Each structure stands twice: as C-alpha cells, then as structure tokens.
Short mmCIF file of C-alpha atoms in Angstrom, two decimals:
data_model
loop_
_atom_site.label_atom_id
_atom_site.label_comp_id
_atom_site.label_asym_id
_atom_site.label_seq_id
_atom_site.Cartn_x
_atom_site.Cartn_y
_atom_site.Cartn_z
CA LYS L 1 -81.67 -53.92 -237.78
CA ALA L 2 -80.92 -50.80 -239.81
CA GLY L 3 -80.38 -47.55 -237.92
CA VAL L 4 -81.80 -44.12 -238.54
CA THR L 5 -80.95 -42.88 -242.01
CA GLN L 6 -80.85 -39.30 -243.18
CA THR L 7 -80.57 -37.86 -246.66
CA PRO L 8 -78.80 -36.01 -248.02
CA ARG L 9 -75.70 -36.11 -245.85
CA TYR L 10 -74.31 -32.81 -247.09
CA LEU L 11 -75.98 -29.83 -248.65
CA ILE L 12 -74.87 -26.40 -249.81
CA LYS L 13 -77.49 -23.72 -250.39
CA THR L 14 -77.55 -19.96 -250.79
CA ARG L 15 -79.45 -17.44 -248.72
CA GLY L 16 -83.12 -17.20 -249.58
CA GLN L 17 -83.39 -20.74 -250.91
CA GLN L 18 -85.37 -23.49 -249.24
CA VAL L 19 -84.29 -27.00 -248.34
CA THR L 20 -85.94 -30.31 -247.50
CA LEU L 21 -84.24 -32.94 -245.38
CA SER L 22 -85.40 -36.53 -245.03
CA CYS L 23 -85.28 -39.02 -242.18
CA SER L 24 -86.16 -42.71 -242.08
CA PRO L 25 -86.55 -44.04 -238.51
CA ILE L 26 -85.59 -47.44 -237.17
CA SER L 27 -88.15 -50.03 -238.18
CA GLY L 28 -90.97 -50.09 -235.64
CA HIS L 29 -90.24 -46.63 -234.23
CA ARG L 30 -93.14 -44.24 -234.60
CA SER L 31 -91.69 -41.12 -233.02
CA VAL L 32 -89.28 -38.90 -234.92
CA SER L 33 -87.59 -35.84 -233.46
CA TRP L 34 -85.44 -33.24 -235.15
CA TYR L 35 -82.56 -31.27 -233.65
CA GLN L 36 -80.24 -28.55 -234.83
CA GLN L 37 -76.63 -28.69 -233.68
CA THR L 38 -74.30 -25.72 -233.91
CA PRO L 39 -70.99 -24.99 -232.15
CA GLY L 40 -72.50 -21.95 -230.47
CA GLN L 41 -75.83 -23.34 -229.26
CA GLY L 42 -75.24 -27.06 -229.04
CA LEU L 43 -78.17 -29.39 -229.70
CA GLN L 44 -81.51 -27.63 -229.87
CA PHE L 45 -84.88 -29.30 -230.28
CA LEU L 46 -86.88 -28.41 -233.38
CA PHE L 47 -89.98 -30.62 -233.26
CA GLU L 48 -91.23 -34.13 -232.66
CA TYR L 49 -93.77 -36.18 -234.60
CA PHE L 50 -95.74 -39.23 -233.65
CA SER L 51 -98.27 -40.93 -235.92
CA GLU L 52 -98.14 -38.03 -238.38
CA THR L 53 -98.94 -35.48 -235.66
CA GLN L 54 -96.61 -32.84 -234.31
CA ARG L 55 -96.59 -33.33 -230.54
CA ASN L 56 -93.83 -30.94 -229.52
CA LYS L 57 -92.23 -27.89 -231.01
CA GLY L 58 -89.11 -25.99 -229.99
CA ASN L 59 -88.44 -22.27 -230.15
CA PHE L 60 -87.63 -21.91 -233.81
CA PRO L 61 -89.22 -19.50 -236.32
CA GLY L 62 -92.00 -20.61 -238.63
CA ARG L 63 -89.48 -21.00 -241.47
CA PHE L 64 -88.75 -24.39 -239.94
CA SER L 65 -91.46 -26.94 -240.55
CA GLY L 66 -91.82 -30.67 -240.72
CA ARG L 67 -94.13 -33.51 -241.39
CA GLN L 68 -94.38 -37.24 -240.91
CA PHE L 69 -95.78 -39.80 -243.28
CA SER L 70 -97.86 -42.89 -242.55
CA ASN L 71 -94.74 -45.09 -242.78
CA SER L 72 -93.13 -42.92 -240.02
CA ARG L 73 -90.61 -41.35 -242.38
CA SER L 74 -90.23 -37.65 -241.73
CA GLU L 75 -89.13 -34.56 -243.58
CA MET L 76 -88.18 -31.14 -242.36
CA ASN L 77 -88.22 -28.02 -244.47
CA VAL L 78 -86.45 -24.72 -244.00
CA SER L 79 -87.64 -21.85 -246.15
CA THR L 80 -85.88 -18.56 -246.87
CA LEU L 81 -82.53 -19.83 -245.65
CA GLU L 82 -80.30 -17.56 -243.58
CA LEU L 83 -76.57 -17.81 -242.94
CA GLY L 84 -77.32 -18.75 -239.34
CA ASP L 85 -79.17 -21.86 -240.48
CA SER L 86 -75.84 -23.51 -241.28
CA ALA L 87 -75.73 -26.47 -238.92
CA LEU L 88 -75.87 -30.20 -238.49
CA TYR L 89 -79.50 -31.31 -238.57
CA LEU L 90 -80.09 -34.49 -236.64
CA CYS L 91 -83.04 -36.81 -236.68
CA ALA L 92 -83.78 -39.22 -233.84
CA SER L 93 -86.34 -42.01 -233.56
CA SER L 94 -87.79 -43.87 -230.61
CA PHE L 95 -90.51 -46.21 -229.46
CA THR L 96 -93.58 -44.49 -228.17
CA PRO L 97 -95.97 -44.54 -226.37
CA PRO L 98 -93.66 -45.32 -223.50
CA THR L 99 -92.97 -48.91 -222.59
CA SER L 100 -90.70 -49.10 -219.52
CA ASP L 101 -87.13 -48.45 -220.60
CA GLN L 102 -87.68 -48.39 -224.33
CA GLU L 103 -88.02 -44.66 -224.64
CA THR L 104 -84.52 -43.71 -225.66
CA GLN L 105 -83.87 -41.84 -228.83
CA TYR L 106 -81.47 -43.12 -231.45
CA PHE L 107 -79.84 -40.62 -233.76
CA GLY L 108 -79.02 -40.67 -237.41
CA PRO L 109 -75.73 -39.39 -238.84
CA GLY L 110 -77.20 -35.98 -239.60
CA THR L 111 -77.38 -33.69 -242.61
CA ARG L 112 -74.73 -31.00 -242.68
CA LEU L 113 -76.19 -27.85 -244.21
CA LEU L 114 -74.04 -24.96 -245.29
CA VAL L 115 -75.76 -21.72 -246.28
CA LEU L 116 -73.67 -19.31 -248.36
CA GLN E 1 -80.24 -20.39 -216.68
CA LYS E 2 -80.22 -23.33 -219.08
CA GLU E 3 -82.21 -26.33 -217.99
CA VAL E 4 -79.19 -28.62 -218.31
CA GLU E 5 -75.69 -27.50 -217.41
CA GLN E 6 -72.57 -29.36 -218.45
CA ASP E 7 -68.94 -28.29 -218.24
CA PRO E 8 -67.67 -28.20 -221.84
CA GLY E 9 -64.10 -28.99 -220.82
CA PRO E 10 -61.95 -29.82 -222.66
CA LEU E 11 -60.86 -32.72 -220.51
CA SER E 12 -57.55 -34.46 -221.26
CA VAL E 13 -56.52 -37.64 -219.44
CA PRO E 14 -53.90 -40.39 -219.90
CA GLU E 15 -54.92 -43.84 -221.05
CA GLY E 16 -56.15 -45.98 -218.17
CA ALA E 17 -57.47 -43.06 -216.11
CA ILE E 18 -60.92 -42.92 -214.56
CA VAL E 19 -63.00 -40.19 -216.15
CA SER E 20 -65.88 -38.45 -214.41
CA LEU E 21 -68.38 -36.43 -216.42
CA ASN E 22 -71.25 -34.54 -214.81
CA CYS E 23 -74.40 -32.60 -215.52
CA THR E 24 -76.81 -30.66 -213.36
CA TYR E 25 -80.37 -29.78 -214.19
CA SER E 26 -83.14 -27.59 -212.88
CA ASN E 27 -86.35 -29.27 -214.08
CA SER E 28 -87.62 -31.74 -211.48
CA ALA E 29 -89.96 -33.26 -214.09
CA PHE E 30 -87.08 -34.99 -215.88
CA GLN E 31 -87.46 -38.76 -215.55
CA TYR E 32 -85.22 -40.20 -218.24
CA PHE E 33 -81.49 -39.60 -218.33
CA MET E 34 -79.12 -40.47 -221.11
CA TRP E 35 -75.50 -40.14 -222.09
CA TYR E 36 -74.53 -39.91 -225.72
CA ARG E 37 -71.10 -40.07 -227.28
CA GLN E 38 -70.42 -38.07 -230.40
CA TYR E 39 -67.37 -38.46 -232.54
CA SER E 40 -66.33 -35.62 -234.79
CA ARG E 41 -68.70 -35.12 -237.73
CA LYS E 42 -70.95 -38.00 -236.63
CA GLY E 43 -74.38 -38.24 -235.04
CA PRO E 44 -74.70 -38.84 -231.26
CA GLU E 45 -74.50 -42.50 -230.24
CA LEU E 46 -76.49 -43.68 -227.23
CA LEU E 47 -74.12 -44.83 -224.50
CA MET E 48 -76.17 -45.17 -221.34
CA TYR E 49 -79.81 -44.85 -220.38
CA THR E 50 -81.26 -44.57 -216.88
CA TYR E 51 -84.83 -44.19 -215.75
CA SER E 52 -85.30 -42.16 -212.54
CA SER E 53 -82.64 -42.40 -209.81
CA GLY E 54 -79.97 -45.01 -209.33
CA ASN E 55 -76.88 -46.50 -210.90
CA LYS E 56 -76.38 -48.44 -214.08
CA GLU E 57 -73.24 -50.21 -215.20
CA ASP E 58 -72.29 -51.38 -218.68
CA GLY E 59 -68.75 -52.61 -219.11
CA ARG E 60 -66.36 -49.75 -218.39
CA PHE E 61 -69.20 -47.24 -218.12
CA THR E 62 -71.28 -46.39 -215.05
CA ALA E 63 -74.12 -43.89 -215.04
CA GLN E 64 -75.45 -42.40 -211.82
CA VAL E 65 -78.56 -40.31 -211.28
CA ASP E 66 -79.29 -38.41 -208.09
CA LYS E 67 -82.69 -36.78 -208.55
CA SER E 68 -82.65 -35.25 -205.07
CA SER E 69 -79.59 -33.22 -206.05
CA LYS E 70 -80.56 -32.91 -209.73
CA TYR E 71 -77.17 -34.29 -210.66
CA ILE E 72 -76.10 -37.02 -213.05
CA SER E 73 -72.70 -38.54 -213.69
CA LEU E 74 -70.94 -40.81 -216.12
CA PHE E 75 -67.81 -42.67 -215.09
CA ILE E 76 -65.45 -44.26 -217.57
CA ARG E 77 -62.99 -46.77 -216.14
CA ASP E 78 -59.73 -47.76 -217.82
CA SER E 79 -60.18 -45.03 -220.42
CA GLN E 80 -58.90 -45.72 -223.92
CA PRO E 81 -57.83 -43.40 -226.76
CA SER E 82 -60.92 -44.61 -228.63
CA ASP E 83 -63.03 -42.95 -225.89
CA SER E 84 -61.87 -39.56 -227.19
CA ALA E 85 -65.11 -37.85 -228.21
CA THR E 86 -67.68 -35.35 -227.02
CA TYR E 87 -70.00 -36.66 -224.31
CA LEU E 88 -73.49 -35.24 -224.14
CA CYS E 89 -75.91 -35.65 -221.30
CA ALA E 90 -79.60 -35.58 -222.20
CA MET E 91 -82.86 -35.68 -220.27
CA MET E 92 -86.54 -36.04 -220.94
CA GLY E 93 -89.75 -35.61 -218.98
CA ARG E 94 -93.10 -37.24 -219.43
CA GLY E 95 -96.46 -35.90 -220.47
CA SER E 96 -96.36 -32.86 -222.72
CA THR E 97 -92.56 -32.94 -223.04
CA LEU E 98 -92.32 -36.59 -224.01
CA GLY E 99 -90.22 -36.95 -227.12
CA ARG E 100 -88.18 -33.85 -226.45
CA LEU E 101 -84.62 -34.28 -225.21
CA TYR E 102 -82.88 -31.50 -223.34
CA PHE E 103 -79.14 -31.60 -223.88
CA GLY E 104 -76.11 -30.32 -222.08
CA ARG E 105 -73.52 -28.52 -224.18
CA GLY E 106 -71.24 -31.57 -224.20
CA THR E 107 -67.82 -32.27 -222.67
CA GLN E 108 -64.93 -32.80 -225.06
CA LEU E 109 -62.72 -35.65 -223.83
CA THR E 110 -59.27 -36.58 -225.08
CA VAL E 111 -57.55 -39.74 -223.86
CA TRP E 112 -53.88 -39.76 -224.79
CA PRO E 113 -51.79 -42.94 -225.05
#
C-alpha cells in the first residue's frame, strides 16, 4: 500500500510570494493533518481535516490555510511568505473516526520550503 | 510550560547498549501515545503506538506508558548504528483534540560502532 505522498519535495520562494503544498493520504485514510517543523520550535500543528471539514486548527496566523478534497487529498497554502516560514512542512494521514488502535498518524516525507 | 517535555540530548551510546528515552506531559486528557523515529531530512516514521497505560513490545523496542505519573518511555535493546536518528514522542487526546498530535522536541540519538 502506498504511503503518504507530498509534492513538491523542495521549494524556494521569495518574501511576499505565496505557495501551495499538496498531500495525498494513504488509501482509505480520511483525516489529514499538517505540521510545521523547524529547528527552533520542533513540530507544530497547523490544522487537521476530515471529510473536507477543518476540525482542528493550531496557533498559526491566517496566512496559513488549507483545504481537503472529496478524494481526501489536501492542500495547504501560505500567503505573503515571510523568512520565518522556512521549514519542513509535513502531512500526516490516519483512519478516523476512531476504531480501537487504528488512530495513529502516518507521515509523508515533507516539503522543504526555503523563503529568501 | 509545554504540554510535552522531552530531553533533546544529544545521547551517544556504544553499539549493543540499552537506550532509554523519556517524555513527560501535563495534559491528563492524552489517551494515545506514540514514538516516531526521524532520520535526517526525512519525515517521521511511526515506531510504536500505545493506547492508554501499559507496556508494548515490538522486537528490540519497548514502549511504556504510566498515565498516573504522566510519563512515557521507549527502550531500545541491543542498539545498532542504524538506530541513530531523532526520536520524537507524540500524544493525542480524544474529542475536540482528536487528530492533533502534540510532540516533544525530540531526542537525538547516536549509536557508535
């Protein structure tokens, strides 16, 4: 079974630009979560989607947004990029609603974004 | 205070050693506990998953959860150089926080031959 895939894997943008990242979950998974990973802050939760609805949102500014499509694929968008947005953006998928021990999240390889 | 605390290390051990990694947490609503392994420039890989309290063993890895103390551990027996990575503990509650993982900062482990 294919794992979580993320595109693109690497991205270089300049301040003020916007970017869209894509995530395809494991087949059958309907929940997709996004995380930002930086050396200074570690892994921080951005938001989580289930059945095209945002269920949870972390403490990030409104420049960070996302959506989920009917096939469970998800995109996240960052507008007006800042230098501090340089990070590894990780997508994770899981089964949900909960069924015993099948609630773990599986991560993709991430998209490394560099903002110049 | 962060909800999940983890000593970042670094931790350096010889091959064959027993490694102990730990996390503490403050939110009593956490029900699901996970350990991820992350190699440099890769995404986190699920290593162990535990629901509520108790122990779980998988090969050389043992995960322990003590909810009364809000303390979780990962033990690695007969450590190998290929175990060199960053180990992240993660936790999740139910209800409104379902789908959101809370991570520790990660412990960097090096196993030298």
